[in-house]
Coordinates of C-alpha atoms (C1' of nucleotides) in Angstrom, one line a residue:
Chain A
M1388 CA 71.2 141.1 71.9
S1389 CA 69.0 139.3 73.3
N1390 CA 67.4 135.7 71.4
N1391 CA 64.1 137.7 72.9
S1392 CA 62.2 139.0 69.5
E1393 CA 59.9 140.9 71.9
H1394 CA 61.2 142.6 74.0
K1395 CA 61.0 145.7 74.1
A1396 CA 63.0 148.9 72.7
A1397 CA 65.4 150.3 76.2
D1398 CA 64.9 153.6 74.8
F1399 CA 62.7 156.1 73.0
I1400 CA 65.7 156.4 70.5
R1401 CA 66.0 152.8 69.8
A1402 CA 62.4 152.6 70.0
I1403 CA 62.3 154.6 65.9
V1404 CA 65.2 153.0 64.8
A1405 CA 63.1 149.7 65.8
E1406 CA 59.9 151.0 63.6
D1407 CA 61.9 151.8 61.4
R1408 CA 63.5 148.8 60.8
A1409 CA 60.6 146.6 61.2
S1410 CA 58.4 149.0 58.8
G1411 CA 61.1 148.3 56.6
K1412 CA 61.4 152.4 56.3
H1413 CA 65.3 152.1 56.9
P1414 CA 66.0 147.9 57.8
H1415 CA 69.8 148.9 57.9
P1416 CA 70.1 151.2 60.6
V1417 CA 73.4 153.2 60.1
T1418 CA 74.3 156.5 62.8
R1419 CA 77.6 158.4 63.2
F1420 CA 79.3 159.2 66.2
P1421 CA 80.9 163.1 64.7
P1422 CA 83.4 164.9 67.3
E1423 CA 84.9 167.5 66.1
P1424 CA 88.8 166.8 67.0
N1425 CA 89.2 170.7 69.4
G1426 CA 90.1 167.9 72.3
Y1427 CA 90.5 165.5 74.3
L1428 CA 86.8 162.9 74.8
H1429 CA 85.4 163.4 77.6
I1430 CA 82.3 160.6 79.2
G1431 CA 79.5 162.9 78.8
H1432 CA 80.5 161.8 74.7
A1433 CA 81.4 158.1 75.7
K1434 CA 77.4 158.4 76.4
S1435 CA 76.9 159.6 72.5
I1436 CA 79.4 156.4 71.8
C1437 CA 78.1 153.7 73.2
L1438 CA 74.2 154.8 71.9
N1439 CA 75.7 155.6 68.1
F1440 CA 77.8 152.4 68.1
G1441 CA 75.1 150.7 70.1
I1442 CA 72.6 150.8 68.0
A1443 CA 74.6 150.0 65.1
E1444 CA 75.6 147.1 66.9
E1445 CA 71.8 145.8 68.1
N1446 CA 70.7 146.3 64.3
P1447 CA 71.8 143.0 61.7
G1448 CA 73.3 145.3 59.1
G1449 CA 73.7 148.3 61.8
V1450 CA 76.9 150.3 60.6
C1451 CA 78.4 153.7 62.3
H1452 CA 80.7 156.2 60.7
L1453 CA 83.8 158.1 62.8
R1454 CA 83.2 161.0 61.4
F1455 CA 85.5 164.0 61.7
D1456 CA 83.6 167.4 62.2
D1457 CA 86.7 169.3 61.4
T1458 CA 85.2 173.2 59.8
N1459 CA 86.9 175.4 61.9
P1460 CA 91.1 174.7 61.3
A1461 CA 91.6 177.3 64.2
K1462 CA 90.4 175.0 67.2
E1463 CA 91.3 171.3 65.8
E1464 CA 94.8 168.9 65.5
Q1465 CA 96.3 165.8 64.7
E1466 CA 96.6 165.4 68.2
Y1467 CA 93.1 165.0 68.8
I1468 CA 92.5 162.9 66.0
D1469 CA 94.8 160.5 67.1
A1470 CA 92.8 161.1 70.7
I1471 CA 89.5 160.9 69.6
Q1472 CA 90.8 156.9 68.0
R1473 CA 93.2 156.2 70.3
D1474 CA 89.7 156.6 73.0
V1475 CA 86.5 155.2 70.7
R1476 CA 88.6 151.9 70.5
W1477 CA 89.7 151.9 73.8
L1478 CA 85.9 152.1 74.7
G1479 CA 85.0 148.5 72.9
F1480 CA 84.1 150.3 69.5
D1481 CA 85.3 149.4 65.5
W1482 CA 84.0 152.1 62.6
G1483 CA 85.6 149.1 60.5
D1484 CA 86.6 151.4 57.2
K1485 CA 84.1 153.5 58.2
R1486 CA 86.5 156.7 59.1
F1487 CA 85.0 159.9 57.9
F1488 CA 86.5 163.4 57.3
A1489 CA 84.0 166.5 56.6
S1490 CA 86.4 168.8 55.3
D1491 CA 86.1 164.6 52.4
Y1492 CA 83.1 167.0 51.2
F1493 CA 84.0 170.6 51.1
E1494 CA 84.0 169.6 47.4
Q1495 CA 80.4 168.8 47.1
L1496 CA 79.9 171.6 50.0
Y1497 CA 80.7 173.5 47.7
Q1498 CA 78.3 172.7 45.2
F1499 CA 75.6 172.4 47.1
A1500 CA 76.0 176.5 48.1
E1501 CA 76.2 176.8 45.3
T1502 CA 73.7 175.3 44.1
L1503 CA 71.5 176.9 47.0
I1504 CA 72.6 180.7 45.8
K1505 CA 71.4 179.8 42.1
K1506 CA 68.1 179.4 43.6
G1507 CA 67.7 182.4 45.1
K1508 CA 68.6 180.8 48.5
A1509 CA 72.0 181.4 49.5
Y1510 CA 73.3 185.4 49.0
V1511 CA 76.9 187.0 49.4
C1512 CA 76.2 189.3 52.2
S1513 CA 79.1 191.7 53.3
L1514 CA 78.7 193.2 57.2
S1515 CA 80.5 192.6 59.9
A1516 CA 81.1 190.0 62.2
E1517 CA 79.2 192.8 64.7
E1518 CA 76.5 194.2 62.4
V1519 CA 75.3 190.9 61.4
R1520 CA 74.6 190.8 65.5
D1521 CA 73.2 193.8 65.6
Y1522 CA 71.2 193.0 62.4
R1523 CA 70.2 189.7 63.9
G1524 CA 67.8 191.3 67.0
T1525 CA 66.7 189.6 70.0
L1526 CA 65.2 186.9 71.4
T1527 CA 61.9 189.1 72.0
R1528 CA 63.0 191.0 69.0
P1529 CA 62.8 190.4 64.9
G1530 CA 66.3 190.8 63.1
R1531 CA 66.6 193.7 59.8
E1532 CA 67.8 192.1 55.7
S1533 CA 70.8 192.4 55.8
P1534 CA 71.7 195.7 52.8
F1535 CA 72.9 192.8 50.2
R1536 CA 70.4 190.3 50.9
N1537 CA 68.4 191.3 47.4
R1538 CA 72.2 190.4 45.2
T1539 CA 71.2 189.2 41.6
V1540 CA 72.8 185.6 41.5
E1541 CA 75.2 186.8 39.3
E1542 CA 76.7 188.7 41.3
N1543 CA 76.5 186.0 44.8
L1544 CA 78.0 183.6 42.7
D1545 CA 80.8 186.2 41.2
L1546 CA 81.9 187.0 44.9
F1547 CA 81.4 183.5 46.8
R1548 CA 84.4 181.7 43.7
R1549 CA 85.7 184.8 45.2
M1550 CA 85.5 184.1 48.4
R1551 CA 87.0 181.0 47.5
A1552 CA 90.0 181.8 45.1
G1553 CA 91.2 184.0 48.1
E1554 CA 90.5 187.6 46.6
F1555 CA 89.4 189.1 50.0
P1556 CA 90.8 189.0 53.5
D1557 CA 89.3 187.2 56.6
G1558 CA 86.0 188.3 57.9
T1559 CA 84.8 191.0 54.9
H1560 CA 82.2 188.8 53.1
T1561 CA 80.2 185.4 54.3
L1562 CA 77.7 183.5 52.9
R1563 CA 74.3 183.0 53.8
A1564 CA 70.9 181.2 53.9
K1565 CA 68.0 183.8 52.8
I1566 CA 65.4 182.6 54.9
D1567 CA 63.5 184.4 57.9
M1568 CA 65.3 188.0 59.5
A1569 CA 61.9 187.8 61.5
S1570 CA 61.7 184.1 62.1
P1571 CA 61.4 183.7 65.9
N1572 CA 63.8 180.9 65.8
L1573 CA 67.0 182.6 65.7
N1574 CA 68.8 180.3 63.2
M1575 CA 66.2 180.3 60.4
R1576 CA 67.4 184.5 60.5
D1577 CA 69.7 184.3 58.0
P1578 CA 72.1 182.1 59.2
T1579 CA 75.7 181.9 58.2
L1580 CA 76.8 179.7 55.9
Y1581 CA 81.1 179.6 54.8
R1582 CA 83.5 182.4 55.9
I1583 CA 86.6 183.2 54.7
L1584 CA 89.1 181.6 57.4
R1585 CA 92.8 181.9 55.5
T1586 CA 94.0 179.3 57.8
R1587 CA 95.9 176.3 56.9
H1588 CA 94.1 172.8 57.7
H1589 CA 94.8 170.2 58.6
Q1590 CA 93.1 167.4 56.1
T1591 CA 93.0 169.7 53.4
G1592 CA 96.0 172.1 53.9
D1593 CA 96.2 175.4 51.7
A1594 CA 93.6 174.4 49.6
W1595 CA 90.2 176.3 51.1
S1596 CA 89.9 179.9 52.0
I1597 CA 87.1 179.5 53.0
Y1598 CA 85.1 177.0 55.3
P1599 CA 81.3 175.6 56.1
L1600 CA 79.8 175.8 58.9
Y1601 CA 78.0 173.2 61.0
D1602 CA 74.4 173.8 60.5
F1603 CA 75.1 173.7 56.4
T1604 CA 78.0 171.0 57.1
H1605 CA 76.9 168.6 59.0
C1606 CA 73.3 167.4 57.4
L1607 CA 74.9 167.4 54.2
S1608 CA 77.9 165.1 55.6
D1609 CA 74.2 162.8 57.1
A1610 CA 73.0 163.0 53.8
L1611 CA 76.1 162.6 51.5
E1612 CA 76.9 159.3 54.0
G1613 CA 73.6 157.7 54.8
I1614 CA 73.0 157.9 57.8
T1615 CA 69.3 157.0 59.3
H1616 CA 69.3 158.9 62.2
S1617 CA 71.8 161.5 63.2
L1618 CA 71.9 161.5 67.0
C1619 CA 73.3 164.9 68.5
T1620 CA 72.5 166.8 71.7
L1621 CA 69.0 168.6 72.7
E1622 CA 71.0 172.1 72.3
F1623 CA 70.6 171.5 68.6
E1624 CA 67.1 170.8 68.6
D1625 CA 66.1 174.3 67.6
H1626 CA 68.7 174.0 65.0
R1627 CA 66.1 171.5 63.1
P1628 CA 64.6 173.0 60.8
L1629 CA 67.9 174.8 59.9
Y1630 CA 69.1 170.9 59.1
D1631 CA 65.5 170.1 57.3
W1632 CA 65.7 173.6 55.2
V1633 CA 69.3 173.0 53.9
L1634 CA 68.4 169.5 53.5
D1635 CA 65.1 170.1 51.4
L1636 CA 66.5 172.4 49.5
S1637 CA 70.5 170.4 48.9
D1638 CA 68.5 167.6 46.9
P1639 CA 70.9 165.7 48.3
P1640 CA 70.8 161.0 48.0
C1641 CA 69.3 161.6 51.1
H1642 CA 67.0 162.5 53.8
P1643 CA 67.8 161.7 57.9
R1644 CA 66.6 162.3 60.6
Q1645 CA 68.0 164.6 63.2
I1646 CA 66.5 163.0 66.8
E1647 CA 67.9 164.7 70.0
F1648 CA 68.6 163.7 73.3
S1649 CA 69.9 165.9 76.4
R1650 CA 73.0 165.3 77.4
L1651 CA 74.9 164.0 80.1
S1652 CA 76.1 165.9 83.5
L1653 CA 78.2 164.2 86.2
E1654 CA 78.4 164.9 90.5
Y1655 CA 81.8 167.3 91.3
T1656 CA 82.5 167.2 87.7
V1657 CA 82.7 169.6 84.0
V1658 CA 81.6 168.5 80.9
S1659 CA 82.1 171.1 78.4
K1660 CA 85.2 171.7 76.2
R1661 CA 86.3 174.6 76.9
K1662 CA 86.4 173.5 80.8
L1663 CA 88.5 170.8 79.7
I1664 CA 90.5 172.9 77.8
Q1665 CA 90.8 175.7 80.7
L1666 CA 92.2 172.6 83.7
V1667 CA 94.4 172.0 81.0
E1668 CA 95.8 175.2 80.2
S1669 CA 95.6 176.5 83.5
G1670 CA 97.6 174.3 85.0
A1671 CA 95.1 172.9 87.2
V1672 CA 95.4 169.4 85.9
T1673 CA 98.8 167.5 84.3
G1674 CA 97.2 167.9 80.6
W1675 CA 94.3 165.8 79.3
D1676 CA 94.6 161.9 79.8
D1677 CA 94.9 163.2 84.2
P1678 CA 93.0 160.6 86.4
R1679 CA 91.4 163.2 86.8
M1680 CA 89.8 164.5 84.2
P1681 CA 86.7 163.1 83.1
T1682 CA 88.7 162.1 79.9
I1683 CA 88.0 159.5 78.4
S1684 CA 91.8 159.1 79.0
G1685 CA 91.4 160.6 82.4
L1686 CA 89.4 158.2 83.5
R1687 CA 91.4 154.8 81.3
R1688 CA 94.3 156.5 84.2
R1689 CA 92.7 156.4 87.0
G1690 CA 91.9 152.8 86.0
Y1691 CA 88.4 152.5 85.2
T1692 CA 87.5 149.9 83.1
P1693 CA 85.8 150.1 79.4
R1694 CA 83.5 147.4 80.9
G1695 CA 83.0 150.1 83.7
I1696 CA 82.1 153.6 81.7
R1697 CA 79.5 151.6 78.9
D1698 CA 77.5 150.3 81.6
F1699 CA 77.8 153.4 83.0
C1700 CA 76.4 154.5 80.1
R1701 CA 73.0 152.3 79.6
R1702 CA 72.2 153.0 83.5
V1703 CA 71.8 156.6 82.8
G1704 CA 70.0 156.2 79.7
I1705 CA 68.8 157.9 77.0
T1706 CA 65.7 160.5 77.4
K1707 CA 65.5 163.7 77.2
A1708 CA 65.0 164.7 80.7
P1709 CA 67.4 166.7 82.4
N1710 CA 70.4 164.1 83.2
N1711 CA 72.2 165.0 86.2
V1712 CA 73.8 161.5 87.3
E1713 CA 75.5 160.9 90.8
L1714 CA 79.5 160.3 91.1
A1715 CA 77.7 157.4 93.6
L1716 CA 76.6 155.9 90.2
L1717 CA 79.9 156.3 87.7
E1718 CA 81.8 154.4 91.0
N1719 CA 79.7 152.1 91.7
C1720 CA 80.2 150.4 88.2
V1721 CA 83.2 150.9 88.5
R1722 CA 83.2 148.3 91.8
E1723 CA 81.5 146.1 89.9
D1724 CA 83.4 145.6 87.6
L1725 CA 86.7 146.3 89.9
E1726 CA 84.9 143.5 92.2
Q1727 CA 85.8 140.5 89.6
A1728 CA 88.8 141.8 87.5
A1729 CA 91.3 143.3 89.8
D1730 CA 93.8 140.9 91.7
R1731 CA 94.0 141.2 94.6
A1732 CA 97.1 142.3 96.8
M1733 CA 98.0 143.6 99.8
A1734 CA 99.8 147.4 100.6
V1735 CA 99.8 149.1 103.4
L1736 CA 99.5 153.5 103.2
D1737 CA 100.1 154.8 106.3
P1738 CA 102.8 151.9 107.9
L1739 CA 102.8 151.3 111.8
K1740 CA 105.8 148.6 112.8
V1741 CA 105.2 146.0 114.3
V1742 CA 107.6 143.2 115.5
I1743 CA 106.1 139.8 116.9
E1744 CA 108.8 138.7 119.1
T1745 CA 107.4 134.7 118.9
W1746 CA 108.4 134.8 115.5
P1747 CA 112.5 133.7 114.6
E1748 CA 115.0 136.1 113.7
D1749 CA 115.4 135.2 110.6
Q1750 CA 112.5 132.8 109.8
V1751 CA 110.7 133.3 106.2
E1752 CA 107.8 131.7 105.3
E1753 CA 106.4 132.0 102.8
L1754 CA 102.3 131.4 102.7
T1755 CA 99.8 131.5 99.7
A1756 CA 97.5 133.5 99.2
P1757 CA 94.7 133.6 96.4
V1758 CA 94.7 135.9 93.1
H1759 CA 91.2 136.5 94.1
P1760 CA 89.5 134.8 96.8
A1761 CA 85.8 133.7 94.9
L1762 CA 88.3 132.9 91.7
P1763 CA 90.1 130.0 93.4
E1764 CA 90.9 129.2 89.5
R1765 CA 93.2 132.8 88.8
G1766 CA 95.2 131.1 91.2
V1767 CA 97.3 132.3 94.5
R1768 CA 100.5 134.1 94.9
T1769 CA 102.9 134.5 98.0
L1770 CA 103.9 135.6 100.7
P1771 CA 106.6 136.1 103.1
F1772 CA 105.3 135.9 106.3
T1773 CA 108.9 138.3 108.6
R1774 CA 109.0 139.2 112.3
E1775 CA 109.2 142.6 111.3
I1776 CA 105.7 143.9 109.3
Y1777 CA 103.9 147.0 109.4
I1778 CA 99.9 146.9 109.2
E1779 CA 98.4 150.5 108.8
R1780 CA 98.6 152.8 111.2
D1781 CA 94.2 153.7 111.4
D1782 CA 94.1 149.6 112.2
F1783 CA 95.6 150.5 115.9
R1784 CA 94.1 151.7 118.9
L1785 CA 95.4 152.3 121.9
E1786 CA 92.1 152.4 123.4
A1787 CA 89.1 151.1 121.4
P1788 CA 85.4 152.5 120.3
K1789 CA 82.2 151.8 119.8
K1790 CA 82.6 148.6 117.9
F1791 CA 86.2 148.7 116.7
K1792 CA 87.2 145.3 116.2
R1793 CA 90.9 145.5 114.6
L1794 CA 94.0 146.1 117.1
T1795 CA 93.7 147.5 120.3
A1796 CA 96.9 147.4 123.4
G1797 CA 95.6 143.7 125.2
G1798 CA 94.7 142.9 122.2
E1799 CA 93.7 140.2 119.1
V1800 CA 93.4 140.2 115.3
R1801 CA 94.0 138.4 112.4
L1802 CA 96.4 139.4 109.9
R1803 CA 95.1 139.1 106.6
N1804 CA 96.2 135.6 105.2
A1805 CA 98.4 134.9 108.3
Y1806 CA 98.3 134.1 112.1
V1807 CA 96.5 135.1 115.1
I1808 CA 98.5 138.3 116.9
R1809 CA 97.9 139.6 119.9
C1810 CA 99.5 143.2 121.2
K1811 CA 101.9 142.8 123.7
E1812 CA 103.5 145.8 124.2
V1813 CA 103.4 149.0 123.3
I1814 CA 106.1 151.6 122.2
R1815 CA 105.7 154.9 122.4
D1816 CA 108.2 158.0 121.4
E1817 CA 108.9 160.9 123.7
R1818 CA 105.5 162.4 121.9
G1819 CA 103.8 160.3 122.9
E1820 CA 103.2 158.4 119.6
V1821 CA 102.8 154.7 119.1
V1822 CA 106.1 154.5 116.8
E1823 CA 106.1 150.0 117.2
L1824 CA 104.2 147.0 118.0
R1825 CA 105.5 144.3 119.8
C1826 CA 103.3 141.4 119.8
S1827 CA 102.6 137.6 119.7
H1828 CA 101.8 135.1 117.3
D1829 CA 99.6 132.3 118.0
A1830 CA 100.4 129.3 115.1
M1831 CA 97.8 127.6 116.1
T1832 CA 95.4 130.4 113.2
L1833 CA 97.1 130.0 110.2
N1834 CA 93.8 129.0 107.9
A1835 CA 92.2 127.9 110.9
Q1836 CA 90.5 129.7 114.0
P1837 CA 91.6 130.7 117.4
E1838 CA 91.0 128.1 120.6
G1839 CA 88.1 128.7 122.0
R1840 CA 87.8 132.4 122.0
K1841 CA 86.3 134.2 118.3
V1842 CA 88.4 136.7 117.1
S1843 CA 86.3 138.6 114.5
G1844 CA 89.0 141.7 113.4
V1845 CA 91.0 140.9 110.0
I1846 CA 93.9 143.6 108.5
H1847 CA 96.2 143.4 106.0
W1848 CA 99.9 144.0 106.7
V1849 CA 103.6 143.9 103.8
S1850 CA 106.6 142.5 105.3
A1851 CA 108.6 144.3 106.5
T1852 CA 112.2 142.9 105.1
R1853 CA 110.4 141.7 102.5
H1854 CA 109.0 144.4 100.2
A1855 CA 107.9 146.2 97.1
R1856 CA 107.8 150.5 97.6
A1857 CA 105.5 151.9 95.6
E1858 CA 104.5 155.4 94.8
V1859 CA 100.5 155.6 95.4
R1860 CA 98.3 159.0 93.9
L1861 CA 95.5 158.8 96.2
Y1862 CA 93.4 160.5 93.6
D1863 CA 89.4 162.4 94.6
K1864 CA 87.2 164.7 93.4
L1865 CA 88.9 167.3 91.3
F1866 CA 85.7 170.1 92.9
T1867 CA 84.2 170.7 95.7
R1868 CA 80.9 171.5 94.7
P1869 CA 77.9 168.6 93.4
D1870 CA 78.2 171.2 90.1
P1871 CA 80.8 173.4 90.0
D1872 CA 79.5 176.1 87.4
D1873 CA 77.0 176.4 91.1
D1874 CA 79.6 179.5 93.1
P1875 CA 77.6 181.5 95.4
E1876 CA 79.5 184.6 94.9
G1877 CA 78.7 183.3 90.4
G1878 CA 82.3 183.1 90.1
S1879 CA 84.3 180.5 88.3
F1880 CA 84.1 176.6 87.7
M1881 CA 88.2 176.7 88.7
N1882 CA 87.2 179.0 92.1
C1883 CA 85.8 174.8 93.8
L1884 CA 88.9 173.1 92.7
N1885 CA 89.3 170.1 95.8
P1886 CA 93.1 170.8 96.5
Q1887 CA 92.8 167.5 97.7
S1888 CA 91.4 166.4 94.4
L1889 CA 95.8 164.0 94.6
V1890 CA 97.7 163.2 97.7
V1891 CA 100.8 161.8 96.7
L1892 CA 102.4 159.6 98.8
Q1893 CA 106.0 157.9 98.6
D1894 CA 107.7 155.3 99.5
R1895 CA 105.7 153.2 100.6
P1896 CA 105.5 149.5 101.6
V1897 CA 103.5 147.3 98.8
E1898 CA 103.2 143.0 99.3
E1899 CA 106.5 142.2 97.5
G1900 CA 105.1 140.1 94.4
L1901 CA 103.7 143.8 93.3
A1902 CA 106.9 144.6 91.7
A1903 CA 106.2 142.8 88.7
A1904 CA 103.3 144.8 88.3
T1905 CA 102.6 145.9 84.7
A1906 CA 101.1 149.5 83.3
E1907 CA 97.3 149.1 83.3
R1908 CA 97.4 146.7 85.4
H1909 CA 94.1 146.8 87.9
Y1910 CA 94.5 145.4 91.7
Q1911 CA 92.2 145.4 94.5
F1912 CA 94.8 146.6 97.6
E1913 CA 92.6 144.6 100.3
R1914 CA 90.1 146.7 102.6
V1915 CA 91.7 150.1 100.4
G1916 CA 90.9 150.0 97.1
Y1917 CA 90.9 149.2 94.2
F1918 CA 94.4 150.6 92.3
I1919 CA 96.2 150.3 88.9
A1920 CA 99.6 150.2 88.1
D1921 CA 99.8 154.0 86.1
H1922 CA 100.7 153.4 82.6
G1923 CA 102.6 156.8 81.9
D1924 CA 104.9 156.3 85.1
S1925 CA 104.8 153.5 87.0
T1926 CA 107.6 150.3 85.8
P1927 CA 109.3 147.6 88.1
G1928 CA 111.4 149.4 89.3
R1929 CA 109.5 152.0 89.6
L1930 CA 106.6 151.8 90.8
V1931 CA 103.6 154.7 90.5
F1932 CA 99.9 153.2 91.6
N1933 CA 96.9 155.7 91.0
R1934 CA 93.8 155.3 93.0
T1935 CA 90.3 154.6 90.9
V1936 CA 87.5 154.1 94.0
T1937 CA 87.9 153.2 97.4
L1938 CA 86.1 149.9 97.9
R1939 CA 83.0 150.7 100.0
D1940 CA 84.1 151.9 104.2
S1941 CA 81.2 151.2 106.6
W1942 CA 83.0 151.0 109.1
A1943 CA 83.9 154.4 107.5
K1944 CA 80.4 155.7 107.4
L1945 CA 79.5 154.4 111.1
Q1946 CA 81.9 156.2 112.8
A1947 CA 81.2 159.9 110.6
R1948 CA 77.4 159.5 112.0
E1949 CA 78.8 158.7 115.8
Q1950 CA 80.9 161.8 115.1
E1951 CA 78.0 163.6 113.0
G1952 CA 75.7 162.3 116.5
E1953 CA 78.6 163.1 119.5
G1954 CA 78.4 167.3 117.4
R1955 CA 74.5 167.8 118.4
Chain B
rU1080 C1' 59.7 189.2 78.4
rG1081 C1' 60.0 185.9 70.9
rG1082 C1' 61.1 180.2 70.7
rG1083 C1' 62.5 175.4 70.7
rC1084 C1' 62.2 171.3 74.8
rC1085 C1' 62.0 169.3 80.2
rG1086 C1' 58.8 167.8 84.5
rU1087 C1' 57.5 160.2 87.8
rC1088 C1' 60.8 158.8 95.3
rG1089 C1' 67.5 162.4 97.1
rC1090 C1' 69.2 160.7 91.8
rC1091 C1' 68.8 158.0 86.7
rA1092 C1' 64.8 156.2 84.7
rA1093 C1' 60.4 152.5 82.9
rG1094 C1' 55.3 153.8 82.1
rC1095 C1' 51.3 155.5 76.3
rG1096 C1' 43.5 155.6 80.0
rG1097 C1' 42.5 150.2 84.4
rU1098 C1' 44.9 151.1 89.5
rA1099 C1' 53.5 153.4 90.4
rA1100 C1' 58.8 148.5 87.0
rG1101 C1' 64.1 148.4 87.5
rG1102 C1' 68.8 150.8 88.7
rC1103 C1' 72.5 153.8 91.9
rA1104 C1' 71.8 156.0 97.1
rC1105 C1' 70.2 155.2 101.4
rC1106 C1' 68.4 151.8 106.3
rG1107 C1' 67.6 147.5 108.5
rG1108 C1' 69.2 142.2 109.0
rA1109 C1' 72.4 137.1 108.1
rU1110 C1' 76.7 135.0 105.8
rU1111 C1' 82.8 136.7 105.5
rU1112 C1' 90.2 135.4 107.2
rU1113 C1' 88.5 142.1 103.0
rG1114 C1' 83.4 146.8 108.1
rA1115 C1' 84.9 144.0 101.2
rU1116 C1' 81.6 140.8 98.3
rU1117 C1' 77.7 137.8 97.6
rC1118 C1' 72.2 137.3 100.0
rC1119 C1' 67.9 138.7 102.1
rG1120 C1' 64.1 143.0 103.7
rG1121 C1' 62.6 148.2 103.6
rC1122 C1' 61.8 151.6 100.5
rA1123 C1' 56.1 157.0 96.2
rU1124 C1' 48.1 155.1 97.7
rC1125 C1' 51.0 158.4 94.5
rC1126 C1' 53.4 160.7 89.2
rC1127 C1' 55.1 169.9 89.8
rC1128 C1' 50.2 172.3 90.5
rA1129 C1' 44.6 173.4 90.3
rG1130 C1' 40.4 172.7 87.6
rG1131 C1' 38.3 169.2 83.8
rU1132 C1' 36.5 164.7 81.1
rU1133 C1' 36.0 159.5 82.0
rC1134 C1' 33.3 153.8 85.0
rG1135 C1' 38.6 154.7 86.1
rA1136 C1' 43.9 159.6 84.1
rA1137 C1' 50.4 159.7 86.6
rU1138 C1' 48.7 158.4 81.1
rC1139 C1' 43.1 162.6 77.5
rC1140 C1' 42.3 168.1 77.9
rU1141 C1' 42.4 172.8 79.7
rG1142 C1' 45.2 177.0 82.9
rG1143 C1' 49.4 178.0 85.9
rC1144 C1' 53.9 177.1 88.2
rG1145 C1' 59.0 175.8 87.7
rG1146 C1' 63.9 174.2 85.2
rC1147 C1' 66.9 174.3 80.4
rC1148 C1' 68.4 175.4 76.0
rC1149 C1' 68.6 179.5 72.0
rA1150 C1' 70.9 186.7 70.1
rG1151 C1' 79.9 182.7 67.5
rC1152 C1' 81.9 183.9 60.7
rC1153 C1' 82.2 178.2 66.9
rA1154 C1' 80.1 172.3 67.5

RNA sequence: UGGGCCGUCGCCAAGCGGUAAGGCACCGGAUUUUGAUUCCGGCAUCCCCAGGUUCGAAUCCUGGCGGCCCAGCCA
């Protein structure tokens, strides 16, 4: 927190919280993050987590509860509860002992419901689901009142108690609020409060055969927990009148204020649990934590960092305007964090063999290179330099295009952290493919500029005889369109899956020291990108690196531009 | 078409009647044993449009236009 008390709140919600603190209305804000355990958390949840936990952290005495909104046992699972907790912690937030379940309140909720019935504000409706839909009316036409709307309090109480006792099959009755079937807000047309669902609940077991719905549960749970600011996304704006209606009639301990903000939408990804489930279940990805998934655990496995994600959430802001964010912003946030955080290493993804004829056959020189060139305190690593090495195929050209400053036939280039070499001979196979380069080295160029000439190109390399091998997984966007839902043929987002979203490279030579890479360690493969040792599959004996994001590449950009120019 | 919400640079976003912050992207240019990083510079006479109020409007009023959300016994 800034020490400047004059500083402005970062967004309109923080401004409200600050006002409420200043006025003494709420000296200590209490927020909550209320996921339903029916899927994994995604980047959109991260925005909400950062908001809710952020407000608690920024305000003295503030707290943020983790509350599982577990009112639909049919879709919820313990696995999701575990994953959600893991992800929130990993992001760097702590709910202390403030972990709750809406199901903790089932008994109290039930009592509130009976109170509503006694006040004549709720009734048991015996219409079928289809009939309810029919009676609800449409956007432009008012609904009709249920024929069961005027049951007596006694009858309602009796029926509701018998619903609880499990006397009726699923779907035969519901408890509905008695509000206004003609309301222009469909949520106010006698919304359902309870349904019969004789399903085992992951927390309460077989204790209940009726379960409350969101609109009844959420506001009361907030109130029971003493939440001061109940923050949610814009689609719940229409539910606010109902949120307030329930609380006004229930005489709860307090009346939290619901405030809505726009949900995040990110280019080239989908952020909806329904769609993420579809990706998982269809096998389009390997699971919820597939590195291509926008889930927290997917991002984690991809190599994104908690800091990077939190920074992203901060930069994206909190407003009510559509929050359509470019992927470049997220990528910038990881790069910015990893630039500092990641150790440097060299790896050759598409090897071309180079024989340094001026280097003795069996000589090995242990060169040293910084772990991080800008941070000498991070120490050094050693690189065995040998007669045969690999360089990146793309770093050599028979004929140099304009502004090319890597290796060419007859040309010179600097090997990163080593010597300047000159290409003396190009060996090609019968198809004309370059298979090997014969070079000489300049022994005077270790940590020194060459005499009388300038060599500006620098390329990375790995010893051909002293290296480790690794599987390298190159990840890219999961979808080919910025908005996967915007299919020109009106089809599903599943139609624009990117076939190149994962390219697996087997058995690539990487710097020897990488053999010690432990799971989840971040590296920058110099000149290539940021990578992480996969926490599921990488072991010291079998290295697997996931590409988090490439380095910025102005050379590729230049080339693309020139190609486009030629195409015209 | 009923209701709710939104509309400031390519994207996000400050701004709250006194004459358009910032970030990302983009475009230069410097430094560089990562074409990375870093640095320096450029990038909205204009705020969806049209009227009006005012000495003065992105900010107030009126009327349009455009976008998003809502008809689960999901959350």
